[in-house]
Structure formats: C-alpha cells, structure tokens
Amino acid sequence: MTASQAPADAPPTAMNQRQILQAMSGLMAGMFVAILAGTVVSNALPTIIADLGASQSSYTWVVTSELLAMTATVPLWGKLSDLFNKKLLLQLSLAMFVVGSLLAGFSQGVELLIFSRVVQGIGAGGLTALAQVVMASVIPPRQLGKYAGIFGAVFAVGTVAGPLIGGVLVDTSWLGWRWCFFIGVPFALLAIALLQRTLRLPSTKRQVRIDWLGAFLIVAGVCALLIWVSLAGNEFDWASWQTGALAGGGVLLLVAAVFVEARTPEPVIPLDIFRNRTVTLTTVASLLVGVAMFGGTVFLSQYFQISLGKSPTVAGLMSLPMILGLLVSSTVAGQVISRTGKWKRYLVAGAVLMAIGLALLATIDAKTHFGLLSLYMAIMGVGVGMLMQNLVLAAQNDVAAADLGAATSVLSFFRSMGGTIGVSVLGAILANRVASETAKGLSDAGVTVPGGEGSGGHSVPDMSTLPAPMRTIVEHAYGVATADLFLVATPFALLAVVAVVFIKEKPLKTTSGMERLAEESGEAAAAPADKGPAAPVG
C-alpha cells in the first residue's frame, strides 16, 4: 500500500527534528506578523491621524480596535483548534491579517482604517493562539523549552522592535506611514507558503458542536470591559453613567457566559481546566504579567521622545537593551530547560527579575543617564524572557492533549487582557499625573501658556512648538509620570512572583500533543479496523 493509500485511521507519527525546524519557520513568521501588527503603528499614529484629518477620539479607536478584536477572539480560535484542522485555521488567520493590512494601508479615511484594524486583530488573535497550540501538538514538552525560547524571543523582538520599525518608516520620506501596514504582508504570505509545505498535522474527525451563544457572550462581555478601561478617564470619567453601563453590562454578560459554558457539551472555554492548579496559577500569572509588562513598557517610547527629546527612530533604538535581555534569556532558558527538564526555577527567577526591573525603572526621571536606563531595561527584559513563554510550557505540560488549544488560548487571552487593562489604566494615570505636574511646574515658574496647560492631556505634545521654559516643565512632568507608572506596575509583578511560587513542578512529558491525543483516545492500541479520531493530512 502506498503512502497516499494509507488508511484514514493510521495513527499520527511524530515529526523529526528537521520537519519540526521547517514547520517552525512558518510559525515564527506568523507569530512575528501577529505581534508586529499591534506594535508597529505606535510611533506612526500621530502622523496617520493628522494625515487622515481625524480626531483624538479616532486616535484612541485605531489603537484599541485591533487589541480588542485580538483579545476577544483568542478563546474562540483556541476552541476551534480543538475541533478543526489547526493548519487550515492558521492559514485562515494569516489570510485575514493580509486582507486587514491591505485595507489599512490603502485607507483614505479613518473609518476604513478602524474597520481594517478589527480585521487585523481577528487574524492576529488566531495567530497568537494557534502558533503555540501547534507547537505543543508536534513537540514533546521536554523538548518544547528550546523551541518556546525561540518563540519567546520572536515575541519579544516583535513587541519592542515594532515601534522602532514604525519610527523608521515614518521618518523615511519615500516610504511613509502606509508601509507600517504593508510591511507585514510579505511575512504573512511567506508564512502561509511555509506552513503549506512543512506542517503535517492530524485532522480531528468527530462530531463538531460550536457554542455560538457562549462565544457571543464572552466576546461581548470582554469587549464591553475593554472598551470601558480604554476610554474611561479620557472620553468620560471613571465615575460616570458610561462606566456603570459598560462595566456592569460587561460583568453581566460574562456571568451569563459562565452559566452557558458550564452547561454546554462543547464550551469555548472549558471551565473544568481551571480545576487544574497549574492552569489556574499560570493564568493568574499571565494576567499579572500582561498588566505589569505591557502597562509599564508601552509608555517607554513616549518617555524617550518627550522627556529625553529623542526622535521616533532613536527612541526605538533605545529599547534595544530590553530586546537583547528578552532574546538572550528566553533562548538560553529554553535550551537549559530542554536539557535538564527543570523549569520552575526559571519561572521564579524570571518573575523576581521582572519585579526588580520595574522597581528600578520607578526611579527614573528626565535626567536619568541612558547607561542606568539600559541596565534597568535589561534586567526587566531578562526576567520577562524567562517567565512569559515558560508559563505556557508549564500549563501545556499539565493538561490533556484534547485541551491544549483551550488551555493555551486561555493564557494568551488573559495576558492580552491584562495588557489592555494595564495600558488603559496606567495611561489614565499618566495623563492625570502629567497634567498635575505641568500645572505645578507652571505655578512654580510663573509661566502661562495661551490655550491650555501645554501637556496635551493624554496626547503626545509637539515639543518643537513649545517655548524653552514650557519644554523643560513638560519633560520633567513626563519623567515623573512615567516613573509613577512603573511604581504602580511593580505590585502586580510581585503578585506574579507569589502565583509562580505556588505552581507545582511536574516532569516534562516526552511525547508530543499528537502522540498524547492518540494515546488518550485509545488509538495507539486500536485494531486496524477500528476508526480512530485522527487522520494524517497534508
């Protein structure tokens, strides 16, 4: 019998080292695309909004629409990965990203730009969830560490280098802001082609029931809460009827979602997985890491440009110590974990270093030497590199193969939600502190500025248009306010240390998700005539 005539019930075979590395190339390209989508526009947004003649409210929605769509759809993508072919879902999410990117790049109005960002976000949500699910399906947990380290490095580079790339594109006259969206398209098309050629996964064959009601309630509830934390303090007060409507409505929708998920046979988020102590603790830690890391670091570029007076390109380059810290620690820790099988010590060390780095960054001001800044950023980068990806490894190692998609997407979901909450809440704190520090500086200096306080509220002021005394006041205000953000983020990092300490270390499994799924379903012991649940597909 030829390979093409192999029986449909043939058990899946493990991929060899070469096949894994080939498949990894497509997964890494896809992951880089997903991360780049959310970060590359950060330094370009003022230019984009001005070019399209849009309002400050539109500025907020261009930022939040992609993150909202990504965060809200991650659990649904994870559930779909447990029901349908993961390779096809990955390619679908990449195709959605390409469509969204092209629409964004050719946008002539802010309405189409916001819609395209939603499409991008849905695609990025699939890439964020599915890349790690596919890794766990083809690589045994014992070997996953070294590959997870590479993925962690890709995640880190995309997160921190995105603003640098965006700044360079905007500062280059013959490219411009539209290339912030076009730049991801070749990577996405390359990823689709590489996945088609290299990835071999079993196709699940069983009765499919998608919990559409649960999916709707989860997406609607999460969107309501994220819209609330994104706009509160900017578009309306924290204590307002809008807060009551959005926060109260979001909570009610999520309570209804829990009720539905507990009673449906195929829930989007299986509540049973939270009975697993490792999953619960890694989920809590991922949420806290999202708040601390994203909430603190997203404003560093603003600090570099306003307090230190650097250009967008130079501001991106100044983030290199954090990138290198993440890159080195993620890769080295992954290799050591694969060799020794010990992983908890790196989780604990990573959480502690992240907390130390945040605490040190809470001491900065407008006059802090770049050498000290580099050291502080490197310490935090090393900590995050050891922590973030290995939280996923710990959870994937401790769940049934059939729940890999759900468990992985839950961690990604809570990390993204923590980041959104952190950015929104800390952004409001930043705006208020900048306003108060600017007012104090003006009062002390006896300077008056026609038309307002000059800080721009929660928008980035154009420092070149400010008189010298005002510029000094604003530089000081942003330095103090940025330090406050890291001070607020530090307790969340300390809580993450506590959560990680209570995770129980278990030996890493030596079989891949495909092999475990076959064993758990009894396929490995089935007679040739039996119909197993999986069949190898191209």
XYZ file of C-alpha atoms in Angstrom:
538
model
C 0.000 0.000 0.000
C 1.369 3.416 -0.951
C 1.551 6.398 1.360
C -1.358 8.012 -0.467
C -3.436 4.886 0.139
C -2.677 4.743 3.855
C -5.769 4.035 5.926
C -7.552 7.054 7.349
C -7.234 5.646 10.838
C -3.434 5.435 10.782
C -2.068 6.915 13.980
C -0.134 10.153 13.688
C 3.622 9.877 13.615
C 5.976 12.234 15.408
C 7.761 14.821 13.287
C 11.528 14.511 13.174
C 13.935 17.327 14.076
C 14.250 18.603 10.520
C 10.477 18.648 9.960
C 9.950 20.497 13.244
C 12.518 23.163 12.325
C 10.927 23.576 8.883
C 7.467 23.984 10.396
C 8.861 26.373 12.989
C 9.956 28.752 10.224
C 6.338 29.256 9.155
C 5.117 29.532 12.739
C 7.768 32.109 13.618
C 6.924 34.205 10.556
C 3.256 34.068 11.538
C 3.944 34.990 15.165
C 6.151 37.897 14.121
C 3.323 39.172 11.914
C 0.809 38.979 14.773
C 2.997 40.890 17.209
C 4.131 43.426 14.639
C 0.513 44.326 13.833
C -0.071 45.694 17.299
C 3.238 47.497 17.845
C 4.496 48.909 14.556
C 1.959 51.738 14.410
C 2.620 53.169 17.885
C 5.195 55.758 16.763
C 3.333 56.406 13.492
C -0.135 57.142 14.870
C 0.235 60.913 15.315
C 1.270 61.166 11.649
C -1.502 58.812 10.495
C -4.233 60.672 12.365
C -3.006 64.061 11.117
C -2.765 62.823 7.517
C -6.328 61.462 7.582
C -7.662 64.565 9.326
C -9.108 62.514 12.199
C -9.893 63.403 15.805
C -8.249 62.409 19.093
C -11.166 60.020 19.677
C -10.281 58.280 16.406
C -6.672 58.035 17.606
C -7.887 56.013 20.598
C -10.019 53.708 18.459
C -7.241 52.978 15.965
C -5.154 51.817 18.928
C -7.810 49.834 20.791
C -9.811 48.273 17.939
C -7.024 45.853 16.936
C -6.268 44.916 20.538
C -9.962 44.468 21.357
C -10.540 42.167 18.384
C -7.403 40.137 19.107
C -8.076 39.714 22.817
C -11.767 38.904 22.452
C -11.320 36.262 19.720
C -8.329 34.360 21.154
C -10.513 31.905 23.180
C -12.686 31.185 20.129
C -9.645 30.446 17.959
C -8.309 28.172 20.694
C -11.551 26.223 20.846
C -11.728 25.931 17.058
C -8.213 24.459 17.121
C -9.534 21.605 19.271
C -12.287 20.928 16.711
C -10.829 21.641 13.266
C -7.538 21.275 11.413
C -5.020 23.619 13.035
C -3.035 24.161 9.860
C -6.039 25.424 7.913
C -7.034 27.686 10.799
C -3.520 29.150 10.916
C -3.607 29.869 7.200
C -7.085 31.405 7.518
C -5.930 33.723 10.292
C -2.916 34.769 8.195
C -5.180 35.440 5.196
C -7.428 37.624 7.376
C -4.360 39.519 8.523
C -3.294 40.131 4.909
C -6.744 41.478 3.993
C -6.822 43.740 7.042
C -3.299 45.030 6.370
C -4.053 45.887 2.733
C -7.275 47.662 3.699
C -5.398 49.647 6.363
C -2.564 50.584 4.017
C -4.915 51.863 1.325
C -7.292 53.629 3.748
C -8.320 57.127 2.724
C -10.470 57.710 5.794
C -10.262 56.829 9.481
C -13.499 54.759 9.393
C -11.990 52.211 6.966
C -8.748 52.257 8.954
C -10.562 51.331 12.186
C -12.513 48.555 10.410
C -9.309 47.185 8.886
C -7.692 47.158 12.323
C -10.556 44.970 13.584
C -9.933 42.505 10.729
C -6.207 42.578 11.520
C -6.980 41.936 15.190
C -9.134 38.891 14.469
C -6.348 37.428 12.342
C -3.717 38.285 14.943
C -5.860 36.604 17.627
C -5.768 33.387 15.636
C -2.015 33.586 15.132
C -1.391 34.330 18.818
C -3.420 31.331 19.991
C -2.728 28.810 17.231
C 1.055 29.132 16.910
C 1.590 27.893 20.473
C -1.114 25.224 20.130
C 0.567 23.830 17.012
C 3.945 23.819 18.762
C 2.527 21.772 21.618
C 0.910 19.382 19.115
C 4.147 18.480 17.322
C 6.818 18.928 20.023
C 7.037 16.991 23.326
C 7.045 19.260 26.416
C 10.521 18.017 27.340
C 11.816 19.422 24.036
C 9.381 22.344 23.892
C 11.542 24.584 26.073
C 14.223 25.278 23.480
C 11.658 25.975 20.772
C 9.489 28.012 23.144
C 12.567 30.083 23.931
C 12.910 30.946 20.252
C 9.238 31.884 20.094
C 9.606 33.991 23.198
C 12.453 35.796 21.505
C 10.328 36.396 18.392
C 7.532 37.711 20.612
C 9.969 39.999 22.406
C 11.557 41.336 19.226
C 8.149 41.978 17.635
C 6.850 43.712 20.768
C 9.793 46.010 21.378
C 11.175 46.414 17.836
C 7.780 47.260 16.328
C 7.895 50.912 17.430
C 11.459 51.173 16.060
C 10.389 49.850 12.654
C 7.369 52.149 12.643
C 9.517 55.157 13.535
C 11.978 54.415 10.732
C 9.162 54.008 8.176
C 7.555 57.301 9.178
C 10.895 59.145 9.213
C 11.766 57.817 5.710
C 10.202 60.212 3.199
C 9.918 57.736 0.309
C 8.084 55.147 2.448
C 5.637 56.773 4.876
C 3.075 55.504 7.377
C 1.183 53.250 4.952
C 4.161 50.887 4.945
C 3.554 50.273 8.656
C 0.675 48.109 7.406
C 2.169 46.839 4.138
C 5.358 45.573 5.826
C 3.580 42.618 7.446
C 2.019 41.332 4.206
C 5.149 39.616 2.762
C 5.788 37.907 6.120
C 2.187 36.657 6.229
C 2.274 35.328 2.647
C 5.629 33.662 3.352
C 4.182 32.058 6.483
C 1.189 30.682 4.528
C 3.501 29.121 1.924
C 5.907 27.681 4.508
C 3.077 26.171 6.560
C 1.582 24.566 3.443
C 4.899 22.919 2.594
C 6.180 21.941 6.030
C 3.384 21.427 8.566
C 1.829 17.976 8.920
C -0.952 17.672 11.475
C -3.761 15.178 12.093
C -7.257 16.328 11.212
C -9.734 15.786 14.032
C -12.758 13.728 12.998
C -15.590 13.916 15.476
C -18.977 15.496 15.939
C -18.425 19.253 15.985
C -20.576 21.485 18.175
C -19.590 25.122 18.437
C -21.002 27.028 21.366
C -22.027 30.131 19.443
C -24.034 31.603 22.341
C -21.099 31.202 24.728
C -18.726 32.676 22.146
C -21.007 35.695 21.651
C -21.374 36.302 25.391
C -17.613 36.029 26.003
C -16.708 38.353 23.108
C -19.429 40.875 24.011
C -18.560 40.858 27.722
C -14.824 41.200 27.158
C -15.314 43.952 24.559
C -17.562 45.904 26.936
C -14.967 45.762 29.724
C -12.045 46.555 27.424
C -13.877 49.484 25.836
C -14.575 50.747 29.348
C -10.960 50.623 30.535
C -9.760 52.001 27.184
C -11.989 55.083 27.222
C -12.548 55.774 30.929
C -10.505 58.735 32.095
C -10.216 60.013 28.506
C -13.655 60.117 26.878
C -15.603 60.054 30.165
C -14.952 59.981 33.906
C -14.260 56.753 35.771
C -17.283 57.573 37.971
C -19.970 58.119 35.320
C -23.068 56.512 33.837
C -20.950 55.244 30.918
C -18.772 53.366 33.407
C -21.842 51.855 35.031
C -23.297 50.778 31.690
C -20.102 49.330 30.196
C -18.647 47.757 33.357
C -21.986 46.496 34.671
C -23.061 45.220 31.262
C -19.715 43.504 30.700
C -19.845 41.736 34.063
C -23.447 40.577 33.470
C -22.543 39.242 30.027
C -19.561 37.310 31.440
C -21.678 35.893 34.288
C -24.155 34.697 31.658
C -21.228 33.244 29.672
C -20.066 31.244 32.706
C -23.615 29.924 33.145
C -23.762 28.850 29.483
C -20.226 27.419 29.410
C -20.936 25.240 32.461
C -23.856 23.570 30.690
C -22.826 23.192 27.059
C -21.115 19.982 25.832
C -18.504 21.895 23.772
C -17.712 25.121 25.681
C -15.429 27.752 24.171
C -13.531 27.890 27.494
C -13.896 24.556 29.344
C -14.348 25.618 32.962
C -13.040 22.215 34.080
C -9.498 23.194 33.126
C -9.489 25.692 35.998
C -9.710 22.764 38.404
C -6.126 22.161 37.342
C -3.958 24.084 39.788
C -1.208 24.704 37.251
C -3.611 26.165 34.684
C -5.236 28.444 37.274
C -1.945 29.763 38.644
C -0.344 30.254 35.221
C -3.488 32.077 34.086
C -3.318 34.423 37.080
C 0.402 34.972 36.486
C -0.183 35.668 32.762
C -2.800 38.306 33.609
C -0.423 39.983 36.062
C 2.496 39.818 33.615
C 0.300 41.480 30.994
C -0.603 44.324 33.352
C 2.967 44.830 34.583
C 4.937 44.367 31.366
C 2.685 45.892 28.701
C 1.247 48.525 31.015
C 4.698 49.714 32.000
C 6.789 49.353 28.858
C 4.319 50.683 26.266
C 4.963 54.219 27.540
C 8.760 53.984 27.382
C 8.836 55.209 23.778
C 6.831 58.258 24.817
C 9.270 58.881 27.673
C 12.252 58.663 25.317
C 10.706 61.121 22.858
C 9.309 63.679 25.300
C 11.431 63.557 28.445
C 14.709 62.782 26.684
C 13.940 64.623 23.418
C 14.729 61.746 21.046
C 13.315 61.099 17.556
C 10.961 58.124 16.912
C 13.822 56.147 15.341
C 16.262 56.833 18.188
C 13.513 56.075 20.726
C 13.122 52.644 19.139
C 16.865 52.032 19.247
C 16.934 52.915 22.939
C 14.727 49.878 23.606
C 17.466 47.506 22.390
C 18.702 46.584 25.919
C 15.248 45.218 26.691
C 15.101 43.343 23.383
C 18.520 41.777 23.950
C 17.646 40.815 27.523
C 14.477 39.096 26.366
C 16.201 37.434 23.415
C 19.115 36.010 25.381
C 17.219 34.880 28.488
C 14.333 33.337 26.546
C 16.641 31.366 24.258
C 19.148 30.267 26.925
C 16.494 29.313 29.498
C 14.637 27.296 26.860
C 17.759 25.355 25.916
C 18.625 24.620 29.565
C 15.053 23.525 30.359
C 15.069 21.081 27.437
C 18.392 19.662 28.594
C 17.621 19.350 32.311
C 13.811 19.057 32.423
C 13.716 21.586 35.296
C 11.581 24.653 34.665
C 10.151 26.141 37.869
C 13.377 27.831 38.963
C 13.351 29.873 35.760
C 9.737 30.919 36.291
C 10.512 32.125 39.812
C 13.770 33.831 38.807
C 12.055 35.488 35.850
C 9.206 36.841 37.976
C 11.644 38.173 40.598
C 13.860 39.866 37.981
C 10.810 41.406 36.280
C 9.697 42.883 39.611
C 13.216 44.201 40.330
C 13.448 45.746 36.872
C 10.095 47.504 37.248
C 11.058 48.782 40.715
C 14.327 50.176 39.342
C 12.506 51.849 36.432
C 10.258 53.523 39.016
C 13.288 55.672 39.983
C 13.823 57.311 36.572
C 13.268 60.961 35.685
C 14.049 63.344 32.831
C 17.757 63.385 33.770
C 18.402 59.641 34.187
C 21.583 58.517 32.404
C 20.995 56.130 29.496
C 23.505 53.665 30.982
C 21.314 53.221 34.053
C 18.193 53.063 31.913
C 19.789 50.321 29.815
C 20.645 48.298 32.917
C 17.127 48.606 34.312
C 15.529 47.660 30.979
C 17.889 44.721 30.524
C 17.037 43.341 33.989
C 13.328 43.522 33.240
C 13.851 42.031 29.778
C 15.791 39.071 31.190
C 13.015 38.433 33.703
C 10.202 38.572 31.170
C 12.166 36.338 28.791
C 12.444 33.580 31.411
C 8.870 33.969 32.600
C 6.383 34.592 29.824
C 6.847 31.655 27.449
C 7.562 29.151 30.221
C 4.182 29.879 31.812
C 2.656 28.448 28.636
C 5.030 25.457 28.781
C 4.007 24.662 32.374
C 0.292 24.754 31.511
C 0.622 22.732 28.295
C 2.597 20.059 30.124
C -0.163 19.562 32.693
C -3.344 19.313 30.598
C -4.843 16.579 28.454
C -3.900 16.755 24.777
C -7.542 17.405 23.857
C -7.461 20.599 25.954
C -4.172 22.005 24.601
C -5.948 24.564 22.434
C -8.260 25.770 25.183
C -5.532 25.982 27.834
C -3.085 27.789 25.552
C -5.661 30.291 24.328
C -6.828 30.997 27.887
C -3.289 32.012 28.881
C -2.878 34.165 25.759
C -6.303 35.696 26.352
C -5.628 36.701 29.947
C -2.158 38.016 29.102
C -3.621 40.192 26.322
C -6.473 41.325 28.550
C -4.009 42.200 31.308
C -2.001 44.214 28.804
C -5.079 46.088 27.609
C -6.169 46.869 31.157
C -2.646 47.896 32.112
C -2.213 50.199 29.114
C -5.612 51.827 29.631
C -5.480 52.307 33.397
C -1.837 53.336 33.511
C -2.428 55.626 30.537
C -5.116 57.430 32.520
C -2.730 57.681 35.498
C -0.046 59.068 33.173
C -2.371 61.723 31.745
C -3.526 62.852 35.188
C -0.012 62.953 36.631
C 1.342 64.847 33.599
C -1.466 67.385 33.954
C -0.853 67.887 37.689
C 2.948 68.060 37.333
C 2.634 70.515 34.438
C 0.254 72.718 36.427
C 2.638 72.592 39.401
C 5.606 73.473 37.198
C 3.738 76.376 35.625
C 2.722 77.654 39.034
C 6.282 77.427 40.383
C 7.784 79.122 37.313
C 5.071 81.726 36.877
C 4.696 80.690 33.209
C 1.367 80.940 31.416
C 0.632 79.206 28.107
C -2.190 80.526 25.885
C -4.903 77.975 25.182
C -4.184 75.464 27.912
C -1.643 73.688 30.007
C 0.509 72.534 27.103
C 0.712 68.930 28.093
C -1.817 67.859 25.577
C -3.701 65.834 28.160
C -3.379 62.229 27.128
C -1.993 63.077 23.677
C 1.713 63.476 22.910
C 2.697 67.182 22.771
C 4.748 68.536 19.889
C 7.869 69.516 21.805
C 9.282 71.546 18.899
C 6.449 74.073 19.174
C 6.845 74.708 22.920
C 8.878 77.607 24.328
C 12.016 76.568 26.222
C 10.610 77.087 29.759
C 7.479 75.118 28.896
C 9.505 72.348 27.267
C 11.529 71.880 30.469
C 8.348 71.659 32.534
C 6.764 69.075 30.188
C 9.968 66.994 30.056
C 10.028 66.870 33.852
C 6.294 66.067 34.036
C 6.585 63.081 31.685
C 9.684 61.817 33.501
C 7.923 61.852 36.871
C 4.689 60.410 35.448
C 6.481 57.540 33.661
C 8.311 56.597 36.860
C 4.943 56.520 38.632
C 3.639 54.018 36.069
C 6.440 51.582 36.864
C 5.847 52.099 40.571
C 2.166 51.179 40.098
C 3.108 48.176 37.917
C 5.603 46.751 40.458
C 2.996 45.309 42.899
C 1.423 43.372 40.016
C 4.833 41.851 39.275
C 5.215 40.913 42.962
C 1.820 39.189 42.876
C 3.033 37.279 39.814
C 6.008 36.086 41.900
C 3.580 34.733 44.504
C 1.478 32.940 41.866
C 4.560 31.352 40.276
C 5.969 30.166 43.616
C 2.830 28.087 44.235
C 2.994 26.310 40.858
C 3.978 22.676 41.408
C 6.834 21.478 39.232
C 5.985 18.317 37.306
C 8.262 16.304 34.997
C 8.031 17.410 31.375
C 6.309 14.854 29.144
C 8.363 13.260 26.400
C 5.559 12.751 23.843
C 4.026 15.390 21.565
C 0.411 16.538 21.661
C -0.420 14.406 18.605
C 1.001 11.290 20.249
C -0.697 12.058 23.578
C -4.022 12.595 21.826
C -3.682 9.217 20.151
C -2.841 7.551 23.477
C -5.663 9.278 25.355
C -8.204 8.306 22.705
C -7.003 4.689 22.722
C -5.933 4.938 19.088
C -2.476 3.545 19.674
C -3.942 0.295 20.945
C -6.790 0.155 18.443
C -7.029 -2.641 15.922
C -6.518 -1.716 12.273
C -10.234 -1.980 11.625
C -11.080 0.486 14.403
C -11.951 4.029 13.472
C -9.701 6.418 15.347
C -10.388 10.098 15.714
C -7.442 11.421 13.744
C -6.030 11.035 10.276
C -2.805 12.486 8.966
C -3.351 15.248 6.443
C -1.103 17.459 4.407
